[in-house]
mmCIF file of C-alpha atoms and ligand atoms in Angstrom:
data_model
loop_
_atom_site.group_PDB
_atom_site.id
_atom_site.type_symbol
_atom_site.label_atom_id
_atom_site.label_comp_id
_atom_site.label_asym_id
_atom_site.label_seq_id
_atom_site.Cartn_x
_atom_site.Cartn_y
_atom_site.Cartn_z
ATOM 1 C CA ALA U 1 -92.208 46.350 -6.331
ATOM 2 C CA SER U 2 -93.350 47.887 -9.622
ATOM 3 C CA TYR U 3 -91.982 51.173 -10.974
ATOM 4 C CA GLU U 4 -93.118 53.733 -13.364
ATOM 5 C CA THR U 5 -90.044 53.826 -15.587
ATOM 6 C CA LEU U 6 -88.313 50.433 -14.911
ATOM 7 C CA LEU U 7 -89.124 46.926 -15.344
ATOM 8 C CA VAL U 8 -87.621 44.632 -12.697
ATOM 9 C CA GLU U 9 -87.366 40.918 -12.753
ATOM 10 C CA GLN U 10 -85.553 38.293 -10.910
ATOM 11 C CA ARG U 11 -84.126 35.510 -12.762
ATOM 12 C CA GLY U 12 -82.712 33.197 -10.176
ATOM 13 C CA ALA U 13 -80.186 35.325 -8.164
ATOM 14 C CA VAL U 14 -79.904 37.934 -10.885
ATOM 15 C CA THR U 15 -81.948 41.048 -10.742
ATOM 16 C CA LEU U 16 -82.587 42.469 -14.362
ATOM 17 C CA ILE U 17 -83.429 46.157 -14.419
ATOM 18 C CA THR U 18 -84.727 47.481 -17.585
ATOM 19 C CA LEU U 19 -84.968 51.295 -18.290
ATOM 20 C CA ASN U 20 -88.447 51.622 -19.640
ATOM 21 C CA ARG U 21 -89.275 55.143 -21.018
ATOM 22 C CA PRO U 22 -89.165 54.252 -24.746
ATOM 23 C CA GLN U 23 -91.148 57.333 -25.911
ATOM 24 C CA ALA U 24 -87.991 59.232 -24.925
ATOM 25 C CA LEU U 25 -85.175 56.811 -25.683
ATOM 26 C CA ASN U 26 -84.827 56.349 -21.938
ATOM 27 C CA ALA U 27 -83.840 59.818 -21.278
ATOM 28 C CA LEU U 28 -83.266 59.998 -17.588
ATOM 29 C CA ASN U 29 -85.725 62.221 -15.593
ATOM 30 C CA SER U 30 -86.161 62.564 -11.895
ATOM 31 C CA ARG U 31 -88.759 59.762 -11.961
ATOM 32 C CA ILE U 32 -86.173 57.357 -13.413
ATOM 33 C CA LEU U 33 -83.500 58.535 -10.891
ATOM 34 C CA ALA U 34 -86.002 57.845 -7.739
ATOM 35 C CA ASP U 35 -87.084 54.448 -9.449
ATOM 36 C CA MET U 36 -83.137 53.658 -9.880
ATOM 37 C CA ILE U 37 -82.291 54.464 -6.187
ATOM 38 C CA ALA U 38 -85.297 52.414 -4.989
ATOM 39 C CA ALA U 39 -84.593 49.265 -7.308
ATOM 40 C CA THR U 40 -80.812 49.182 -6.478
ATOM 41 C CA ALA U 41 -81.414 49.566 -3.043
ATOM 42 C CA ALA U 42 -83.946 46.814 -3.049
ATOM 43 C CA PHE U 43 -81.468 44.689 -4.937
ATOM 44 C CA ASP U 44 -78.736 45.370 -2.491
ATOM 45 C CA ALA U 45 -80.843 44.626 0.586
ATOM 46 C CA ASP U 46 -82.187 41.269 -1.012
ATOM 47 C CA GLU U 47 -80.194 38.244 0.239
ATOM 48 C CA SER U 48 -81.466 35.940 -2.536
ATOM 49 C CA GLN U 49 -79.916 38.236 -5.111
ATOM 50 C CA GLY U 50 -76.429 38.229 -6.009
ATOM 51 C CA CYS U 51 -75.776 40.502 -9.156
ATOM 52 C CA ALA U 52 -77.671 42.938 -11.101
ATOM 53 C CA VAL U 53 -77.790 43.722 -14.934
ATOM 54 C CA ILE U 54 -78.954 47.222 -15.929
ATOM 55 C CA THR U 55 -80.188 47.535 -19.573
ATOM 56 C CA GLY U 56 -82.297 49.624 -21.769
ATOM 57 C CA SER U 57 -83.974 48.892 -25.162
ATOM 58 C CA GLU U 58 -82.529 47.756 -28.365
ATOM 59 C CA LYS U 59 -82.544 51.214 -29.772
ATOM 60 C CA ALA U 60 -81.144 52.957 -26.612
ATOM 61 C CA PHE U 61 -79.636 52.175 -23.335
ATOM 62 C CA ALA U 62 -80.266 55.757 -22.429
ATOM 63 C CA ALA U 63 -80.018 58.744 -24.832
ATOM 64 C CA GLY U 64 -78.910 61.173 -21.754
ATOM 65 C CA ALA U 65 -80.505 63.193 -19.022
ATOM 66 C CA ASP U 66 -83.805 64.597 -19.966
ATOM 67 C CA ILE U 67 -83.120 67.665 -21.761
ATOM 68 C CA LYS U 68 -86.788 68.719 -21.779
ATOM 69 C CA GLU U 69 -86.722 68.626 -17.847
ATOM 70 C CA MET U 70 -83.438 70.511 -17.500
ATOM 71 C CA GLN U 71 -83.844 73.072 -20.196
ATOM 72 C CA SER U 72 -85.759 75.743 -17.938
ATOM 73 C CA GLN U 73 -83.666 75.132 -14.704
ATOM 74 C CA GLY U 74 -81.405 77.936 -13.351
ATOM 75 C CA PHE U 75 -78.246 77.654 -11.423
ATOM 76 C CA ALA U 76 -80.128 78.282 -7.978
ATOM 77 C CA ASP U 77 -82.559 75.374 -8.864
ATOM 78 C CA MET U 78 -79.688 73.062 -9.933
ATOM 79 C CA TYR U 79 -77.340 73.932 -7.029
ATOM 80 C CA SER U 80 -79.993 73.900 -4.133
ATOM 81 C CA HIS U 81 -81.289 70.425 -5.221
ATOM 82 C CA ASP U 82 -77.560 69.390 -6.062
ATOM 83 C CA PHE U 83 -79.138 67.914 -9.288
ATOM 84 C CA PHE U 84 -78.018 64.428 -10.230
ATOM 85 C CA ALA U 85 -76.262 63.936 -6.703
ATOM 86 C CA GLY U 86 -78.782 61.172 -6.195
ATOM 87 C CA TRP U 87 -76.983 59.113 -8.549
ATOM 88 C CA GLU U 88 -74.409 58.549 -5.926
ATOM 89 C CA ARG U 89 -76.928 56.460 -4.084
ATOM 90 C CA VAL U 90 -77.001 54.239 -7.175
ATOM 91 C CA THR U 91 -73.263 53.918 -7.217
ATOM 92 C CA ALA U 92 -73.288 53.169 -3.410
ATOM 93 C CA THR U 93 -74.751 49.729 -4.267
ATOM 94 C CA ARG U 94 -72.326 47.153 -2.739
ATOM 95 C CA LYS U 95 -73.176 44.076 -4.837
ATOM 96 C CA PRO U 96 -71.942 43.968 -8.357
ATOM 97 C CA ILE U 97 -74.057 45.764 -11.214
ATOM 98 C CA ILE U 98 -73.310 44.896 -15.040
ATOM 99 C CA ALA U 99 -74.422 47.445 -17.552
ATOM 100 C CA ALA U 100 -75.711 45.754 -20.779
ATOM 101 C CA VAL U 101 -75.813 48.246 -23.415
ATOM 102 C CA ALA U 102 -77.393 48.225 -26.931
ATOM 103 C CA GLY U 103 -77.962 51.362 -29.113
ATOM 104 C CA TYR U 104 -77.317 54.793 -27.744
ATOM 105 C CA ALA U 105 -75.556 55.480 -24.278
ATOM 106 C CA LEU U 106 -75.087 59.222 -24.630
ATOM 107 C CA GLY U 107 -74.465 61.923 -21.918
ATOM 108 C CA GLY U 108 -76.023 60.489 -18.876
ATOM 109 C CA GLY U 109 -76.814 57.262 -20.501
ATOM 110 C CA CYS U 110 -73.065 56.801 -20.928
ATOM 111 C CA GLU U 111 -72.349 57.958 -17.382
ATOM 112 C CA VAL U 112 -74.963 55.577 -16.026
ATOM 113 C CA ALA U 113 -73.269 52.633 -17.855
ATOM 114 C CA MET U 114 -69.983 53.797 -16.425
ATOM 115 C CA MET U 115 -71.462 53.977 -12.827
ATOM 116 C CA CYS U 116 -71.913 50.101 -13.209
ATOM 117 C CA ASP U 117 -69.078 47.767 -12.480
ATOM 118 C CA PHE U 118 -68.472 46.804 -16.061
ATOM 119 C CA ILE U 119 -70.099 47.172 -19.511
ATOM 120 C CA LEU U 120 -71.017 44.526 -21.761
ATOM 121 C CA ALA U 121 -71.826 45.948 -25.200
ATOM 122 C CA ALA U 122 -73.984 44.785 -28.068
ATOM 123 C CA ASP U 123 -72.376 45.209 -31.491
ATOM 124 C CA THR U 124 -74.920 48.094 -32.011
ATOM 125 C CA ALA U 125 -73.897 50.091 -28.998
ATOM 126 C CA LYS U 126 -72.709 53.765 -29.381
ATOM 127 C CA PHE U 127 -71.216 55.831 -26.658
ATOM 128 C CA GLY U 128 -70.669 59.617 -26.297
ATOM 129 C CA GLN U 129 -70.706 62.595 -24.119
ATOM 130 C CA PRO U 130 -72.401 65.202 -26.478
ATOM 131 C CA GLU U 131 -73.168 67.641 -23.744
ATOM 132 C CA VAL U 132 -70.874 70.262 -25.195
ATOM 133 C CA LYS U 133 -73.436 70.612 -28.294
ATOM 134 C CA LEU U 134 -76.069 71.535 -25.588
ATOM 135 C CA ALA U 135 -73.528 74.275 -24.215
ATOM 136 C CA VAL U 136 -73.149 72.223 -21.069
ATOM 137 C CA THR U 137 -70.681 69.493 -19.885
ATOM 138 C CA PRO U 138 -71.270 65.948 -18.464
ATOM 139 C CA GLY U 139 -72.785 66.207 -14.916
ATOM 140 C CA MET U 140 -73.112 62.723 -13.598
ATOM 141 C CA GLY U 141 -69.297 61.772 -13.550
ATOM 142 C CA GLY U 142 -68.595 61.391 -17.363
ATOM 143 C CA SER U 143 -65.542 63.681 -17.434
ATOM 144 C CA GLN U 144 -63.845 61.737 -14.571
ATOM 145 C CA ARG U 145 -64.960 58.156 -15.361
ATOM 146 C CA LEU U 146 -64.426 58.178 -18.907
ATOM 147 C CA THR U 147 -61.078 59.789 -18.693
ATOM 148 C CA ARG U 148 -60.291 57.020 -16.092
ATOM 149 C CA ALA U 149 -61.560 54.339 -18.579
ATOM 150 C CA VAL U 150 -60.110 55.517 -21.821
ATOM 151 C CA GLY U 151 -57.503 58.049 -21.044
ATOM 152 C CA LYS U 152 -57.093 61.636 -21.728
ATOM 153 C CA ALA U 153 -56.722 61.539 -25.618
ATOM 154 C CA LYS U 154 -59.988 59.853 -26.300
ATOM 155 C CA ALA U 155 -61.899 61.345 -23.327
ATOM 156 C CA MET U 156 -60.944 64.897 -24.538
ATOM 157 C CA GLU U 157 -61.696 64.257 -28.252
ATOM 158 C CA MET U 158 -65.199 62.959 -27.064
ATOM 159 C CA VAL U 159 -66.167 65.639 -24.684
ATOM 160 C CA LEU U 160 -65.046 68.478 -26.959
ATOM 161 C CA THR U 161 -66.553 67.227 -30.181
ATOM 162 C CA GLY U 162 -69.430 65.204 -29.052
ATOM 163 C CA ARG U 163 -68.380 62.364 -31.343
ATOM 164 C CA MET U 164 -69.674 58.808 -30.595
ATOM 165 C CA MET U 165 -67.560 55.682 -30.200
ATOM 166 C CA ASP U 166 -69.057 52.415 -31.574
ATOM 167 C CA ALA U 167 -68.780 49.180 -29.708
ATOM 168 C CA GLU U 168 -65.512 48.023 -31.337
ATOM 169 C CA GLU U 169 -63.692 51.108 -30.483
ATOM 170 C CA ALA U 170 -65.125 51.196 -26.985
ATOM 171 C CA GLU U 171 -63.843 47.615 -26.413
ATOM 172 C CA ARG U 172 -60.329 48.620 -27.806
ATOM 173 C CA ALA U 173 -60.241 51.613 -25.588
ATOM 174 C CA GLY U 174 -61.071 49.603 -22.572
ATOM 175 C CA LEU U 175 -64.733 51.151 -21.875
ATOM 176 C CA VAL U 176 -66.348 47.904 -22.267
ATOM 177 C CA SER U 177 -65.336 44.338 -21.274
ATOM 178 C CA ARG U 178 -66.839 42.467 -24.231
ATOM 179 C CA VAL U 179 -68.787 43.005 -27.312
ATOM 180 C CA VAL U 180 -71.543 40.437 -28.202
ATOM 181 C CA PRO U 181 -74.048 40.158 -30.925
ATOM 182 C CA ALA U 182 -77.074 42.449 -30.208
ATOM 183 C CA ALA U 183 -79.520 39.384 -30.017
ATOM 184 C CA ASP U 184 -77.287 37.736 -27.514
ATOM 185 C CA LEU U 185 -76.855 40.805 -25.041
ATOM 186 C CA ILE U 186 -79.284 40.024 -22.566
ATOM 187 C CA GLU U 187 -78.728 36.267 -22.356
ATOM 188 C CA GLU U 188 -74.879 36.825 -22.137
ATOM 189 C CA ALA U 189 -75.321 39.602 -19.578
ATOM 190 C CA VAL U 190 -77.740 37.329 -17.306
ATOM 191 C CA LYS U 191 -75.397 34.391 -17.670
ATOM 192 C CA THR U 192 -72.281 36.490 -16.706
ATOM 193 C CA ALA U 193 -74.405 37.853 -13.742
ATOM 194 C CA ALA U 194 -75.352 34.395 -12.747
ATOM 195 C CA THR U 195 -71.853 33.352 -12.691
ATOM 196 C CA ILE U 196 -70.885 36.518 -10.476
ATOM 197 C CA ALA U 197 -74.113 35.392 -8.342
ATOM 198 C CA SER U 198 -72.799 31.995 -7.656
ATOM 199 C CA MET U 199 -69.682 33.177 -5.902
ATOM 200 C CA ALA U 200 -69.423 33.548 -2.239
ATOM 201 C CA PRO U 201 -71.294 36.793 -1.413
ATOM 202 C CA LEU U 202 -68.691 38.277 0.916
ATOM 203 C CA ALA U 203 -65.952 37.620 -1.920
ATOM 204 C CA ALA U 204 -68.104 39.305 -4.474
ATOM 205 C CA LEU U 205 -68.374 42.257 -2.179
ATOM 206 C CA ALA U 206 -64.866 42.457 -1.401
ATOM 207 C CA ASN U 207 -63.555 42.074 -5.029
ATOM 208 C CA LYS U 208 -65.721 44.932 -6.181
ATOM 209 C CA GLU U 209 -64.683 47.032 -3.232
ATOM 210 C CA MET U 210 -60.919 46.363 -4.078
ATOM 211 C CA VAL U 211 -61.166 47.284 -7.737
ATOM 212 C CA ASN U 212 -62.997 50.520 -6.907
ATOM 213 C CA ALA U 213 -60.278 51.309 -4.428
ATOM 214 C CA ALA U 214 -57.866 51.437 -7.229
ATOM 215 C CA PHE U 215 -59.629 54.641 -8.456
ATOM 216 C CA GLU U 216 -59.484 56.315 -5.220
ATOM 217 C CA THR U 217 -56.003 55.556 -3.735
ATOM 218 C CA GLY U 218 -52.261 55.427 -4.543
ATOM 219 C CA LEU U 219 -50.795 52.075 -5.429
ATOM 220 C CA ALA U 220 -49.221 51.543 -2.004
ATOM 221 C CA MET U 221 -52.323 52.227 -0.138
ATOM 222 C CA GLY U 222 -54.286 50.233 -2.715
ATOM 223 C CA ILE U 223 -52.261 47.177 -2.121
ATOM 224 C CA GLN U 224 -52.366 47.667 1.723
ATOM 225 C CA PHE U 225 -56.396 47.869 1.248
ATOM 226 C CA GLU U 226 -56.298 44.676 -0.945
ATOM 227 C CA ARG U 227 -54.191 42.739 1.406
ATOM 228 C CA ARG U 228 -56.129 43.612 4.580
ATOM 229 C CA LEU U 229 -59.484 42.803 3.026
ATOM 230 C CA PHE U 230 -57.876 39.612 1.685
ATOM 231 C CA HIS U 231 -56.584 38.731 5.224
ATOM 232 C CA GLY U 232 -60.217 39.587 6.455
ATOM 233 C CA LEU U 233 -61.761 37.009 4.195
ATOM 234 C CA PHE U 234 -59.839 34.265 6.212
ATOM 235 C CA GLY U 235 -62.265 35.032 9.037
ATOM 236 C CA THR U 236 -65.147 33.751 7.023
ATOM 237 C CA GLU U 237 -66.863 30.354 6.897
ATOM 238 C CA ASP U 238 -67.056 30.598 3.165
ATOM 239 C CA GLN U 239 -63.294 30.756 2.770
ATOM 240 C CA LYS U 240 -62.773 27.455 4.787
ATOM 241 C CA GLU U 241 -65.551 26.053 2.588
ATOM 242 C CA GLY U 242 -64.302 27.189 -0.901
ATOM 243 C CA MET U 243 -60.871 25.938 -0.107
ATOM 244 C CA ALA U 244 -62.111 22.627 1.193
ATOM 245 C CA ALA U 245 -64.358 22.190 -1.813
ATOM 246 C CA PHE U 246 -61.402 22.711 -4.222
ATOM 247 C CA ILE U 247 -59.415 20.017 -2.297
ATOM 248 C CA GLU U 248 -62.281 17.513 -2.235
ATOM 249 C CA LYS U 249 -63.120 18.343 -5.895
ATOM 250 C CA ARG U 250 -66.560 19.424 -5.473
ATOM 251 C CA PRO U 251 -68.351 22.733 -5.683
ATOM 252 C CA GLY U 252 -68.575 24.959 -2.685
ATOM 253 C CA LYS U 253 -71.528 25.627 -0.638
ATOM 254 C CA TRP U 254 -72.019 29.162 0.533
ATOM 255 C CA THR U 255 -73.355 30.547 3.724
ATOM 256 C CA GLY U 256 -72.378 34.195 3.185
ATOM 257 C CA LYS U 257 -70.919 34.073 6.562
HETATM 258 C C1 LIG H 1 -85.102 64.252 -23.564
HETATM 259 C C2 LIG H 1 -85.000 63.078 -25.487
HETATM 260 C C3 LIG H 1 -83.628 62.887 -25.274
HETATM 261 C C4 LIG H 1 -83.049 63.501 -24.165
HETATM 262 C C5 LIG H 1 -84.129 61.699 -27.181
HETATM 263 N N1 LIG H 1 -85.370 62.387 -26.656
HETATM 264 N N2 LIG H 1 -83.062 62.041 -26.269
HETATM 265 N N3 LIG H 1 -85.816 63.596 -24.609
HETATM 266 N N4 LIG H 1 -84.046 64.240 -23.373
HETATM 267 N N5 LIG H 1 -81.795 63.425 -23.741
HETATM 268 C C6 LIG H 1 -86.598 62.280 -27.291
HETATM 269 C C7 LIG H 1 -86.684 63.078 -28.371
HETATM 270 O O1 LIG H 1 -86.811 64.327 -28.134
HETATM 271 C C8 LIG H 1 -88.084 62.423 -29.162
HETATM 272 O O2 LIG H 1 -89.067 62.791 -28.500
HETATM 273 C C9 LIG H 1 -87.693 60.890 -28.900
HETATM 274 O O3 LIG H 1 -86.713 60.871 -27.679
HETATM 275 C C10 LIG H 1 -86.964 60.033 -29.970
HETATM 276 O O4 LIG H 1 -85.860 60.616 -30.415
HETATM 277 P P1 LIG H 1 -85.352 61.261 -31.559
HETATM 278 O O5 LIG H 1 -84.404 62.174 -31.619
HETATM 279 O O6 LIG H 1 -86.537 61.465 -32.622
HETATM 280 O O7 LIG H 1 -84.741 59.940 -32.189
HETATM 281 P P2 LIG H 1 -83.540 59.720 -33.406
HETATM 282 O O8 LIG H 1 -83.794 60.566 -34.516
HETATM 283 O O9 LIG H 1 -83.386 58.158 -33.645
HETATM 284 O O10 LIG H 1 -82.178 60.263 -32.735
HETATM 285 C C11 LIG H 1 -81.612 59.438 -31.551
HETATM 286 C C12 LIG H 1 -80.592 60.293 -30.903
HETATM 287 C C13 LIG H 1 -81.123 61.711 -30.445
HETATM 288 C C14 LIG H 1 -79.289 60.556 -31.681
HETATM 289 C C15 LIG H 1 -80.104 59.621 -29.529
HETATM 290 O O11 LIG H 1 -82.387 61.626 -29.912
HETATM 291 C C16 LIG H 1 -80.271 62.644 -29.648
HETATM 292 O O12 LIG H 1 -79.185 63.197 -30.052
HETATM 293 N N6 LIG H 1 -80.567 62.787 -28.325
HETATM 294 C C17 LIG H 1 -80.014 63.692 -27.494
HETATM 295 C C18 LIG H 1 -78.673 63.086 -27.166
HETATM 296 C C19 LIG H 1 -77.954 63.962 -25.947
HETATM 297 O O13 LIG H 1 -77.536 65.149 -26.413
HETATM 298 N N7 LIG H 1 -77.842 63.325 -24.713
HETATM 299 C C20 LIG H 1 -77.083 64.160 -23.854
HETATM 300 C C21 LIG H 1 -78.001 64.886 -23.043
HETATM 301 S S1 LIG H 1 -77.548 65.914 -21.839
HETATM 302 P P3 LIG H 1 -90.294 63.509 -29.477
HETATM 303 O O14 LIG H 1 -91.244 63.825 -28.366
HETATM 304 O O15 LIG H 1 -89.652 64.560 -30.383
HETATM 305 O O16 LIG H 1 -90.708 62.109 -30.213
HETATM 306 C C22 LIG H 1 -76.661 64.929 -20.604
HETATM 307 C C23 LIG H 1 -75.863 65.649 -19.813
HETATM 308 C C24 LIG H 1 -76.203 65.565 -18.422
HETATM 309 O O17 LIG H 1 -76.999 63.706 -20.596
HETATM 310 C C25 LIG H 1 -75.308 66.573 -17.670
HETATM 311 C C26 LIG H 1 -75.405 67.889 -18.287
HETATM 312 C C27 LIG H 1 -76.562 68.697 -17.668
#
């Protein structure tokens, strides 16, 4: 499929999704949202694909929700259309997604990066939630996901002042998993995604689901959820194969069953 605001390419079992509205620094308008919903759903449904990478340009992952599109909207428009709720369909993707961020990830851009399962940052990355400067607040999960990722002190300072975090600070704060030189970002992200895509598919789904449960449950329930899903994987062919392959000192061959 081809999209107006995205470039989508498959590199082996990795789907590389590039936000492509360079004239607006990838500002997230309703077209990008519709394209992202379609592209992530297609990725999730394609059995040949195991992991996706979402990236932007060298200058901007995305400079936020599209301010020009939002400016004239009133409460009734926003509320009746439940503006931004569509992004929940992107976060419903069951297979792993990596955000590869170079340049600005501001407002909705930072929020989309945080919707991914983890963030790999180029050394040029800048993260911020500057909505307060527009007299609004984050609206795509930023106040919640940023606070869970970096804690109250940094999240509060960022949303109240609109200041940006550079890649190094973001790594120290736990917002990103790793920082790599900008020139290597895509290669490194695709390589990491290929590693994930090489794992048994059900194990990838289960590991993602489990870590996400840590954000939704208390510790005892979370551990119970982990253990039951762990038990469940012993009903799969791939578990038998994975453990046999280890014992026989050979790579596993997965059926996804
Ligand atoms: C619409 C945007 C945009 C945005 C940039 N552009 N960000 N258009 N929505 N969020 C457009 C500019 O208007 C400009 O178009 C072109 O992209 C290039 O941007 P410049 O500002 O000229 O580039 P530069 O001087 O390099 O500055 C880069 C920047 C700045 C620091 C990232 O663009 C910026 O501050 N952008 C807004 C960041 C922001 O506030 N994001 C949060 C949005 S609100 P023209 O046509 O002039 O060339 C949000 C909240 C969602 O995400 C929830 C609350 C409702």
